[in-house]
PDB file of C-alpha atoms and ligand atoms in Angstrom:
ATOM      1  CA  UNK R 796     233.746 209.696 162.970  1.00  0.00           C
ATOM      2  CA  UNK R 797     232.200 212.786 164.536  1.00  0.00           C
ATOM      3  CA  UNK R 798     230.075 215.489 162.878  1.00  0.00           C
ATOM      4  CA  UNK R 799     232.961 217.887 162.413  1.00  0.00           C
ATOM      5  CA  UNK R 800     234.971 215.307 160.473  1.00  0.00           C
ATOM      6  CA  UNK R 801     231.894 214.299 158.520  1.00  0.00           C
ATOM      7  CA  UNK R 802     231.227 217.921 157.527  1.00  0.00           C
ATOM      8  CA  UNK R 803     234.733 218.181 156.116  1.00  0.00           C
ATOM      9  CA  UNK R 804     234.248 215.072 154.016  1.00  0.00           C
ATOM     10  CA  UNK R 805     230.801 215.809 152.687  1.00  0.00           C
ATOM     11  CA  UNK R 806     232.025 217.857 149.722  1.00  0.00           C
ATOM     12  CA  UNK R 807     234.463 215.126 148.784  1.00  0.00           C
ATOM     13  CA  UNK R 808     231.712 212.526 149.121  1.00  0.00           C
ATOM     14  CA  UNK R 809     229.381 214.443 146.825  1.00  0.00           C
ATOM     15  CA  UNK R 810     232.250 214.971 144.385  1.00  0.00           C
ATOM     16  CA  UNK R 811     232.972 211.252 144.532  1.00  0.00           C
ATOM     17  CA  UNK R 812     236.541 211.837 145.608  1.00  0.00           C
ATOM     18  CA  UNK R 813     236.716 209.454 148.547  1.00  0.00           C
ATOM     19  CA  UNK R 814     238.348 206.065 148.753  1.00  0.00           C
ATOM     20  CA  UNK R 815     236.061 203.091 149.322  1.00  0.00           C
ATOM     21  CA  UNK R 816     237.155 202.945 152.949  1.00  0.00           C
ATOM     22  CA  UNK R 817     236.531 206.662 153.567  1.00  0.00           C
ATOM     23  CA  UNK R 818     233.195 206.324 151.858  1.00  0.00           C
ATOM     24  CA  UNK R 819     232.104 203.555 154.149  1.00  0.00           C
ATOM     25  CA  UNK R 820     233.157 205.589 157.192  1.00  0.00           C
ATOM     26  CA  UNK R 821     231.237 208.719 156.256  1.00  0.00           C
ATOM     27  CA  UNK R 822     228.203 206.859 154.948  1.00  0.00           C
ATOM     28  CA  UNK R 823     228.068 205.035 158.261  1.00  0.00           C
ATOM     29  CA  UNK R 824     227.979 208.377 160.065  1.00  0.00           C
ATOM     30  CA  UNK R 825     225.444 209.910 157.712  1.00  0.00           C
ATOM     31  CA  UNK R 826     223.124 206.942 158.099  1.00  0.00           C
ATOM     32  CA  UNK R 827     223.061 207.533 161.830  1.00  0.00           C
ATOM     33  CA  UNK R 828     223.119 211.346 161.909  1.00  0.00           C
ATOM     34  CA  UNK R 829     220.215 213.406 160.596  1.00  0.00           C
ATOM     35  CA  UNK R 830     222.114 216.668 160.709  1.00  0.00           C
ATOM     36  CA  UNK R 831     224.959 215.455 158.517  1.00  0.00           C
ATOM     37  CA  UNK R 832     222.503 213.668 156.238  1.00  0.00           C
ATOM     38  CA  UNK R 833     220.728 216.976 155.728  1.00  0.00           C
ATOM     39  CA  UNK R 834     224.034 218.781 155.068  1.00  0.00           C
ATOM     40  CA  UNK R 835     224.903 216.142 152.520  1.00  0.00           C
ATOM     41  CA  UNK R 836     221.572 216.551 150.736  1.00  0.00           C
ATOM     42  CA  UNK R 837     222.066 220.319 150.648  1.00  0.00           C
ATOM     43  CA  UNK R 838     225.501 219.797 149.176  1.00  0.00           C
ATOM     44  CA  UNK R 839     224.072 217.580 146.422  1.00  0.00           C
ATOM     45  CA  UNK R 840     221.403 220.150 145.599  1.00  0.00           C
ATOM     46  CA  UNK R 841     223.963 222.944 145.309  1.00  0.00           C
ATOM     47  CA  UNK R 842     226.253 220.842 143.196  1.00  0.00           C
ATOM     48  CA  UNK R 843     223.391 220.010 140.902  1.00  0.00           C
ATOM     49  CA  UNK R 844     222.393 223.673 140.624  1.00  0.00           C
ATOM     50  CA  UNK R 845     225.914 224.628 139.698  1.00  0.00           C
ATOM     51  CA  UNK R 846     225.934 221.908 137.076  1.00  0.00           C
ATOM     52  CA  UNK R 847     222.577 222.975 135.682  1.00  0.00           C
ATOM     53  CA  UNK R 848     223.560 226.615 135.543  1.00  0.00           C
ATOM     54  CA  UNK R 849     224.421 227.466 131.988  1.00  0.00           C
ATOM     55  CA  UNK R 850     225.304 230.354 129.722  1.00  0.00           C
ATOM     56  CA  UNK R 851     223.554 233.064 131.714  1.00  0.00           C
ATOM     57  CA  UNK R 852     226.251 235.180 133.186  1.00  0.00           C
ATOM     58  CA  UNK R 853     229.976 235.465 132.799  1.00  0.00           C
ATOM     59  CA  UNK R 854     231.802 236.825 135.835  1.00  0.00           C
ATOM     60  CA  UNK R 855     233.879 239.843 134.837  1.00  0.00           C
ATOM     61  CA  UNK R 856     237.589 239.132 134.930  1.00  0.00           C
ATOM     62  CA  UNK R 857     238.221 241.595 137.771  1.00  0.00           C
ATOM     63  CA  UNK R 858     235.500 240.008 139.881  1.00  0.00           C
ATOM     64  CA  UNK R 859     236.886 236.586 139.238  1.00  0.00           C
ATOM     65  CA  UNK R 860     240.319 237.750 140.283  1.00  0.00           C
ATOM     66  CA  UNK R 861     238.861 239.260 143.464  1.00  0.00           C
ATOM     67  CA  UNK R 862     237.151 235.980 144.275  1.00  0.00           C
ATOM     68  CA  UNK R 863     240.288 233.995 143.559  1.00  0.00           C
ATOM     69  CA  UNK R 864     242.269 236.335 145.763  1.00  0.00           C
ATOM     70  CA  UNK R 865     239.708 236.147 148.530  1.00  0.00           C
ATOM     71  CA  UNK R 866     239.819 232.384 148.337  1.00  0.00           C
ATOM     72  CA  UNK R 867     243.572 232.367 148.765  1.00  0.00           C
ATOM     73  CA  UNK R 868     243.380 234.332 152.006  1.00  0.00           C
ATOM     74  CA  UNK R 869     243.825 232.137 155.014  1.00  0.00           C
ATOM     75  CA  UNK R 870     240.803 231.755 157.219  1.00  0.00           C
ATOM     76  CA  UNK R 871     238.228 231.818 154.465  1.00  0.00           C
ATOM     77  CA  UNK R 872     236.141 228.738 154.976  1.00  0.00           C
ATOM     78  CA  UNK R 873     237.400 225.680 153.276  1.00  0.00           C
ATOM     79  CA  UNK R 874     233.927 224.740 152.142  1.00  0.00           C
ATOM     80  CA  UNK R 875     233.481 228.129 150.490  1.00  0.00           C
ATOM     81  CA  UNK R 876     236.717 227.516 148.641  1.00  0.00           C
ATOM     82  CA  UNK R 877     235.513 224.131 147.462  1.00  0.00           C
ATOM     83  CA  UNK R 878     232.370 225.765 146.153  1.00  0.00           C
ATOM     84  CA  UNK R 879     234.414 228.490 144.500  1.00  0.00           C
ATOM     85  CA  UNK R 880     236.359 225.908 142.550  1.00  0.00           C
ATOM     86  CA  UNK R 881     233.108 224.793 141.028  1.00  0.00           C
ATOM     87  CA  UNK R 882     232.215 228.321 139.983  1.00  0.00           C
ATOM     88  CA  UNK R 883     235.594 228.861 138.454  1.00  0.00           C
ATOM     89  CA  UNK R 884     235.497 225.531 136.675  1.00  0.00           C
ATOM     90  CA  UNK R 885     232.511 226.754 134.721  1.00  0.00           C
ATOM     91  CA  UNK R 886     232.720 230.234 133.177  1.00  0.00           C
ATOM     92  CA  UNK R 887     228.942 230.652 133.300  1.00  0.00           C
ATOM     93  CA  UNK R 888     226.832 230.609 136.406  1.00  0.00           C
ATOM     94  CA  UNK R 889     223.285 231.572 137.139  1.00  0.00           C
ATOM     95  CA  UNK R 890     223.239 235.154 138.492  1.00  0.00           C
ATOM     96  CA  UNK R 891     221.281 234.442 141.655  1.00  0.00           C
ATOM     97  CA  UNK R 892     223.424 231.480 142.442  1.00  0.00           C
ATOM     98  CA  UNK R 893     226.539 233.508 141.653  1.00  0.00           C
ATOM     99  CA  UNK R 894     225.551 236.184 144.148  1.00  0.00           C
ATOM    100  CA  UNK R 895     224.727 233.619 146.786  1.00  0.00           C
ATOM    101  CA  UNK R 896     228.041 231.859 146.330  1.00  0.00           C
ATOM    102  CA  UNK R 897     229.914 235.140 146.256  1.00  0.00           C
ATOM    103  CA  UNK R 898     228.364 236.110 149.580  1.00  0.00           C
ATOM    104  CA  UNK R 899     229.391 232.788 150.995  1.00  0.00           C
ATOM    105  CA  UNK R 900     232.993 233.411 149.972  1.00  0.00           C
ATOM    106  CA  UNK R 901     233.106 237.083 150.911  1.00  0.00           C
ATOM    107  CA  UNK R 902     231.123 236.900 154.150  1.00  0.00           C
ATOM    108  CA  UNK R 903     234.151 236.387 156.385  1.00  0.00           C
ATOM    109  CA  UNK R 904     235.930 239.260 154.633  1.00  0.00           C
ATOM    110  CA  UNK R 905     232.995 241.661 154.940  1.00  0.00           C
ATOM    111  CA  UNK R 906     232.445 240.774 158.568  1.00  0.00           C
ATOM    112  CA  UNK R 907     235.909 240.335 160.030  1.00  0.00           C
ATOM    113  CA  UNK R 908     234.443 239.018 163.264  1.00  0.00           C
ATOM    114  CA  UNK R 909     233.371 235.902 161.439  1.00  0.00           C
ATOM    115  CA  UNK R 910     236.924 235.259 160.404  1.00  0.00           C
ATOM    116  CA  UNK R 911     239.207 233.162 162.548  1.00  0.00           C
ATOM    117  CA  UNK R 912     241.969 235.618 161.581  1.00  0.00           C
ATOM    118  CA  UNK R 913     240.095 238.470 163.206  1.00  0.00           C
ATOM    119  CA  UNK R 914     242.680 241.053 164.267  1.00  0.00           C
ATOM    120  CA  UNK R 915     241.015 241.583 167.659  1.00  0.00           C
ATOM    121  CA  UNK R 916     240.966 237.871 168.484  1.00  0.00           C
ATOM    122  CA  UNK R 917     244.623 237.536 167.496  1.00  0.00           C
ATOM    123  CA  UNK R 918     245.601 240.092 170.138  1.00  0.00           C
ATOM    124  CA  UNK R 919     244.482 237.513 172.717  1.00  0.00           C
ATOM    125  CA  UNK R 920     246.957 234.962 171.369  1.00  0.00           C
ATOM    126  CA  UNK R 921     249.765 237.515 171.292  1.00  0.00           C
ATOM    127  CA  UNK R 922     249.064 238.368 174.911  1.00  0.00           C
ATOM    128  CA  UNK R 923     249.012 234.656 175.778  1.00  0.00           C
ATOM    129  CA  UNK R 924     252.415 234.257 174.083  1.00  0.00           C
ATOM    130  CA  UNK R 925     253.801 237.152 176.133  1.00  0.00           C
ATOM    131  CA  UNK R 926     252.506 235.721 179.402  1.00  0.00           C
ATOM    132  CA  UNK R 927     253.580 232.222 178.454  1.00  0.00           C
ATOM    133  CA  UNK R 928     257.102 233.428 177.680  1.00  0.00           C
ATOM    134  CA  UNK R 929     257.121 232.241 174.049  1.00  0.00           C
ATOM    135  CA  UNK R 930     257.206 235.869 172.919  1.00  0.00           C
ATOM    136  CA  UNK R 931     260.595 237.188 174.062  1.00  0.00           C
ATOM    137  CA  UNK R 932     260.416 240.818 175.156  1.00  0.00           C
ATOM    138  CA  UNK R 933     263.213 243.323 174.777  1.00  0.00           C
ATOM    139  CA  UNK R 934     262.809 245.335 177.920  1.00  0.00           C
ATOM    140  CA  UNK R 935     263.300 249.088 177.801  1.00  0.00           C
ATOM    141  CA  UNK R 936     263.569 251.148 180.962  1.00  0.00           C
ATOM    142  CA  UNK R 937     262.297 254.412 179.567  1.00  0.00           C
ATOM    143  CA  UNK R 938     258.556 254.387 178.641  1.00  0.00           C
ATOM    144  CA  UNK R 939     259.103 257.427 176.409  1.00  0.00           C
ATOM    145  CA  UNK R 940     261.677 255.480 174.423  1.00  0.00           C
ATOM    146  CA  UNK R 941     259.198 252.609 173.897  1.00  0.00           C
ATOM    147  CA  UNK R 942     256.679 255.020 172.422  1.00  0.00           C
ATOM    148  CA  UNK R 943     259.277 256.757 170.208  1.00  0.00           C
ATOM    149  CA  UNK R 944     260.470 253.412 168.824  1.00  0.00           C
ATOM    150  CA  UNK R 945     256.932 252.359 167.968  1.00  0.00           C
ATOM    151  CA  UNK R 946     256.100 255.668 166.275  1.00  0.00           C
ATOM    152  CA  UNK R 947     259.296 255.461 164.228  1.00  0.00           C
ATOM    153  CA  UNK R 948     258.519 251.870 163.255  1.00  0.00           C
ATOM    154  CA  UNK R 949     255.344 253.029 161.475  1.00  0.00           C
ATOM    155  CA  UNK R 950     256.986 256.160 160.003  1.00  0.00           C
ATOM    156  CA  UNK R 951     255.031 258.420 162.333  1.00  0.00           C
ATOM    157  CA  UNK R 952     251.675 257.414 160.839  1.00  0.00           C
ATOM    158  CA  UNK R 953     250.225 256.907 164.299  1.00  0.00           C
ATOM    159  CA  UNK R 954     251.266 256.504 167.913  1.00  0.00           C
ATOM    160  CA  UNK R 955     250.453 253.832 170.483  1.00  0.00           C
ATOM    161  CA  UNK R 956     247.614 254.745 172.781  1.00  0.00           C
ATOM    162  CA  UNK R 957     249.399 255.609 175.986  1.00  0.00           C
ATOM    163  CA  UNK R 958     247.856 254.742 179.308  1.00  0.00           C
ATOM    164  CA  UNK R 959     249.140 255.752 182.688  1.00  0.00           C
ATOM    165  CA  UNK R 960     248.551 252.652 184.784  1.00  0.00           C
ATOM    166  CA  UNK R 961     250.921 253.695 187.554  1.00  0.00           C
ATOM    167  CA  UNK R 962     247.967 253.901 189.954  1.00  0.00           C
ATOM    168  CA  UNK R 963     247.782 250.123 189.551  1.00  0.00           C
ATOM    169  CA  UNK R 964     251.577 249.845 189.820  1.00  0.00           C
ATOM    170  CA  UNK R 965     251.818 248.794 186.168  1.00  0.00           C
ATOM    171  CA  UNK R 966     254.432 250.352 183.891  1.00  0.00           C
ATOM    172  CA  UNK R 967     255.372 250.017 180.200  1.00  0.00           C
ATOM    173  CA  UNK R 968     258.303 247.580 180.014  1.00  0.00           C
ATOM    174  CA  UNK R 969     258.500 246.666 176.320  1.00  0.00           C
ATOM    175  CA  UNK R 970     257.045 247.485 172.939  1.00  0.00           C
ATOM    176  CA  UNK R 971     257.043 245.931 169.496  1.00  0.00           C
ATOM    177  CA  UNK R 972     255.245 246.098 166.172  1.00  0.00           C
ATOM    178  CA  UNK R 973     253.192 243.134 165.057  1.00  0.00           C
ATOM    179  CA  UNK R 974     251.829 242.743 161.574  1.00  0.00           C
ATOM    180  CA  UNK R 975     248.323 241.246 161.663  1.00  0.00           C
ATOM    181  CA  UNK R 976     246.174 240.853 158.562  1.00  0.00           C
ATOM    182  CA  UNK R 977     248.265 243.367 156.600  1.00  0.00           C
ATOM    183  CA  UNK R 978     248.078 246.007 159.316  1.00  0.00           C
ATOM    184  CA  UNK R 979     250.732 247.293 161.680  1.00  0.00           C
ATOM    185  CA  UNK R 980     249.780 246.854 165.302  1.00  0.00           C
ATOM    186  CA  UNK R 981     251.725 248.700 168.004  1.00  0.00           C
ATOM    187  CA  UNK R 982     252.067 246.560 171.098  1.00  0.00           C
ATOM    188  CA  UNK R 983     252.964 247.953 174.535  1.00  0.00           C
ATOM    189  CA  UNK R 984     253.431 245.597 177.475  1.00  0.00           C
ATOM    190  CA  UNK R 985     252.679 246.832 180.995  1.00  0.00           C
ATOM    191  CA  UNK R 986     254.043 244.913 183.953  1.00  0.00           C
ATOM    192  CA  UNK R 987     254.523 245.476 187.638  1.00  0.00           C
ATOM    193  CA  UNK R 988     252.288 244.347 190.438  1.00  0.00           C
ATOM    194  CA  UNK R 989     249.331 242.248 189.360  1.00  0.00           C
ATOM    195  CA  UNK R 990     248.596 240.684 185.994  1.00  0.00           C
ATOM    196  CA  UNK R 991     250.396 241.807 182.823  1.00  0.00           C
ATOM    197  CA  UNK R 992     248.395 244.169 180.618  1.00  0.00           C
ATOM    198  CA  UNK R 993     249.093 244.419 176.889  1.00  0.00           C
ATOM    199  CA  UNK R 994     247.896 247.397 174.879  1.00  0.00           C
ATOM    200  CA  UNK R 995     247.420 247.029 171.117  1.00  0.00           C
ATOM    201  CA  UNK R 996     246.952 250.110 168.938  1.00  0.00           C
ATOM    202  CA  UNK R 997     246.160 250.067 165.224  1.00  0.00           C
ATOM    203  CA  UNK R 998     244.328 251.983 162.528  1.00  0.00           C
ATOM    204  CA  UNK R 999     240.888 250.470 162.239  1.00  0.00           C
ATOM    205  CA  UNK R1000     237.168 250.665 162.830  1.00  0.00           C
ATOM    206  CA  UNK R1001     234.661 249.322 165.308  1.00  0.00           C
ATOM    207  CA  UNK R1002     233.870 246.577 162.823  1.00  0.00           C
ATOM    208  CA  UNK R1003     237.226 245.082 163.838  1.00  0.00           C
ATOM    209  CA  UNK R1004     235.570 243.868 167.040  1.00  0.00           C
ATOM    210  CA  UNK R1005     234.711 240.161 167.113  1.00  0.00           C
ATOM    211  CA  UNK R1006     231.065 239.549 166.183  1.00  0.00           C
ATOM    212  CA  UNK R1007     230.297 237.983 169.534  1.00  0.00           C
ATOM    213  CA  UNK R1008     231.886 240.749 171.621  1.00  0.00           C
ATOM    214  CA  UNK R1009     229.697 242.279 174.306  1.00  0.00           C
ATOM    215  CA  UNK R1010     229.141 245.977 173.697  1.00  0.00           C
ATOM    216  CA  UNK R1011     228.907 248.582 176.451  1.00  0.00           C
ATOM    217  CA  UNK R1012     228.009 252.148 175.586  1.00  0.00           C
ATOM    218  CA  UNK R1013     229.464 254.713 177.946  1.00  0.00           C
ATOM    219  CA  UNK R1014     226.936 257.545 178.010  1.00  0.00           C
ATOM    220  CA  UNK R1015     229.267 260.105 179.533  1.00  0.00           C
ATOM    221  CA  UNK R1016     232.163 259.465 177.195  1.00  0.00           C
ATOM    222  CA  UNK R1017     230.024 258.584 174.162  1.00  0.00           C
ATOM    223  CA  UNK R1018     232.224 255.562 173.461  1.00  0.00           C
ATOM    224  CA  UNK R1019     231.402 251.935 172.713  1.00  0.00           C
ATOM    225  CA  UNK R1020     233.475 249.426 174.617  1.00  0.00           C
ATOM    226  CA  UNK R1021     233.698 245.895 173.246  1.00  0.00           C
ATOM    227  CA  UNK R1022     234.476 243.127 175.693  1.00  0.00           C
ATOM    228  CA  UNK R1023     235.551 239.648 174.610  1.00  0.00           C
ATOM    229  CA  UNK R1024     237.489 236.759 176.113  1.00  0.00           C
ATOM    230  CA  UNK R1025     239.256 233.546 175.382  1.00  0.00           C
ATOM    231  CA  UNK R1026     240.030 231.187 178.237  1.00  0.00           C
ATOM    232  CA  UNK R1027     241.611 233.161 181.084  1.00  0.00           C
ATOM    233  CA  UNK R1028     242.327 236.169 178.930  1.00  0.00           C
ATOM    234  CA  UNK R1029     240.009 239.130 178.603  1.00  0.00           C
ATOM    235  CA  UNK R1030     240.079 242.001 176.142  1.00  0.00           C
ATOM    236  CA  UNK R1031     238.425 245.398 175.908  1.00  0.00           C
ATOM    237  CA  UNK R1032     238.404 247.300 172.644  1.00  0.00           C
ATOM    238  CA  UNK R1033     237.452 250.905 171.974  1.00  0.00           C
ATOM    239  CA  UNK R1034     237.971 253.502 169.269  1.00  0.00           C
ATOM    240  CA  UNK R1035     239.425 256.980 169.538  1.00  0.00           C
ATOM    241  CA  UNK R1036     239.204 258.664 166.154  1.00  0.00           C
ATOM    242  CA  UNK R1037     240.764 256.323 163.606  1.00  0.00           C
ATOM    243  CA  UNK R1038     242.717 254.476 166.274  1.00  0.00           C
ATOM    244  CA  UNK R1039     241.587 251.218 167.767  1.00  0.00           C
ATOM    245  CA  UNK R1040     242.889 250.229 171.168  1.00  0.00           C
ATOM    246  CA  UNK R1041     242.624 246.756 172.622  1.00  0.00           C
ATOM    247  CA  UNK R1042     243.733 246.061 176.174  1.00  0.00           C
ATOM    248  CA  UNK R1043     244.258 242.416 177.084  1.00  0.00           C
ATOM    249  CA  UNK R1044     244.873 240.946 180.520  1.00  0.00           C
ATOM    250  CA  UNK R1045     244.203 238.084 182.837  1.00  0.00           C
ATOM    251  CA  UNK R1046     242.562 240.477 185.292  1.00  0.00           C
ATOM    252  CA  UNK R1047     238.790 239.941 185.669  1.00  0.00           C
ATOM    253  CA  UNK R1048     236.852 241.177 182.628  1.00  0.00           C
ATOM    254  CA  UNK R1049     234.838 243.666 184.703  1.00  0.00           C
ATOM    255  CA  UNK R1050     238.000 245.171 186.239  1.00  0.00           C
ATOM    256  CA  UNK R1051     239.632 245.478 182.824  1.00  0.00           C
ATOM    257  CA  UNK R1052     236.540 247.162 181.403  1.00  0.00           C
ATOM    258  CA  UNK R1053     236.403 249.578 184.337  1.00  0.00           C
ATOM    259  CA  UNK R1054     240.070 250.381 183.896  1.00  0.00           C
ATOM    260  CA  UNK R1055     239.806 251.105 180.166  1.00  0.00           C
ATOM    261  CA  UNK R1056     236.606 253.124 180.650  1.00  0.00           C
ATOM    262  CA  UNK R1057     238.392 255.194 183.251  1.00  0.00           C
ATOM    263  CA  UNK R1058     241.343 255.886 180.960  1.00  0.00           C
ATOM    264  CA  UNK R1059     239.609 256.295 177.592  1.00  0.00           C
ATOM    265  CA  UNK R1060     239.389 259.790 176.232  1.00  0.00           C
ATOM    266  CA  UNK R1061     235.989 261.291 175.468  1.00  0.00           C
ATOM    267  CA  UNK R1062     235.478 261.149 171.713  1.00  0.00           C
TER     268      UNK R1062
HETATM  269 ZN1   ZN L1951     226.847 214.124 162.109  1.00  0.00          ZN
END
């Protein structure tokens, strides 16, 4: 058993929900691993605190619903959900503890970058699917038609950020709408000579950038550029008004950043 597996089992161990065999496996790991032993002790302390907490505060119904809803969202940490069950099992929790636990549950929602369902990170997987051929593209010859289709698809609420990449011999070849985290994302695929570039446009804020993105401030344009990568794929995000644009490509991160900086409009 490794630490990651142990971490997943610790809650169950403390709750006494493991079979004898599982128990032996995790106890063997904990005996040999100080880090997991510490995590396990922490877990016991928290469980005890929850148990001890009594008749001090009742969570308002609306708040409880919000927590329950948050817990149902995919990507919210499993351990937070386990903890939440304990809160919900008892109608009364100590206020300080309640706030602490709430933060634990809501943290990934307040800071989208901490969430594995981060919209910006998911653009990398969409681009990978396009390059890998698992996302089938309907090719359109007329770039204007691609844009019109995308605008119509979101009832004219916004338009894809259009980039002229013809200098790099890249042209829009396909477009589609992707729904990520409840938001419509307009996707335009540029192909030609050199690596494919995918442009994602959606209504958002700079807080949509992954937490670990590198930030570059362009003094002349007064724009923040966020650079992040996964494997061979690199992404650059920036904001123009209420629109967020993320360009993803296999081209070197520095080249991609230079390209987007060159094309971005002064805010
Ligand atoms: Zn361990």
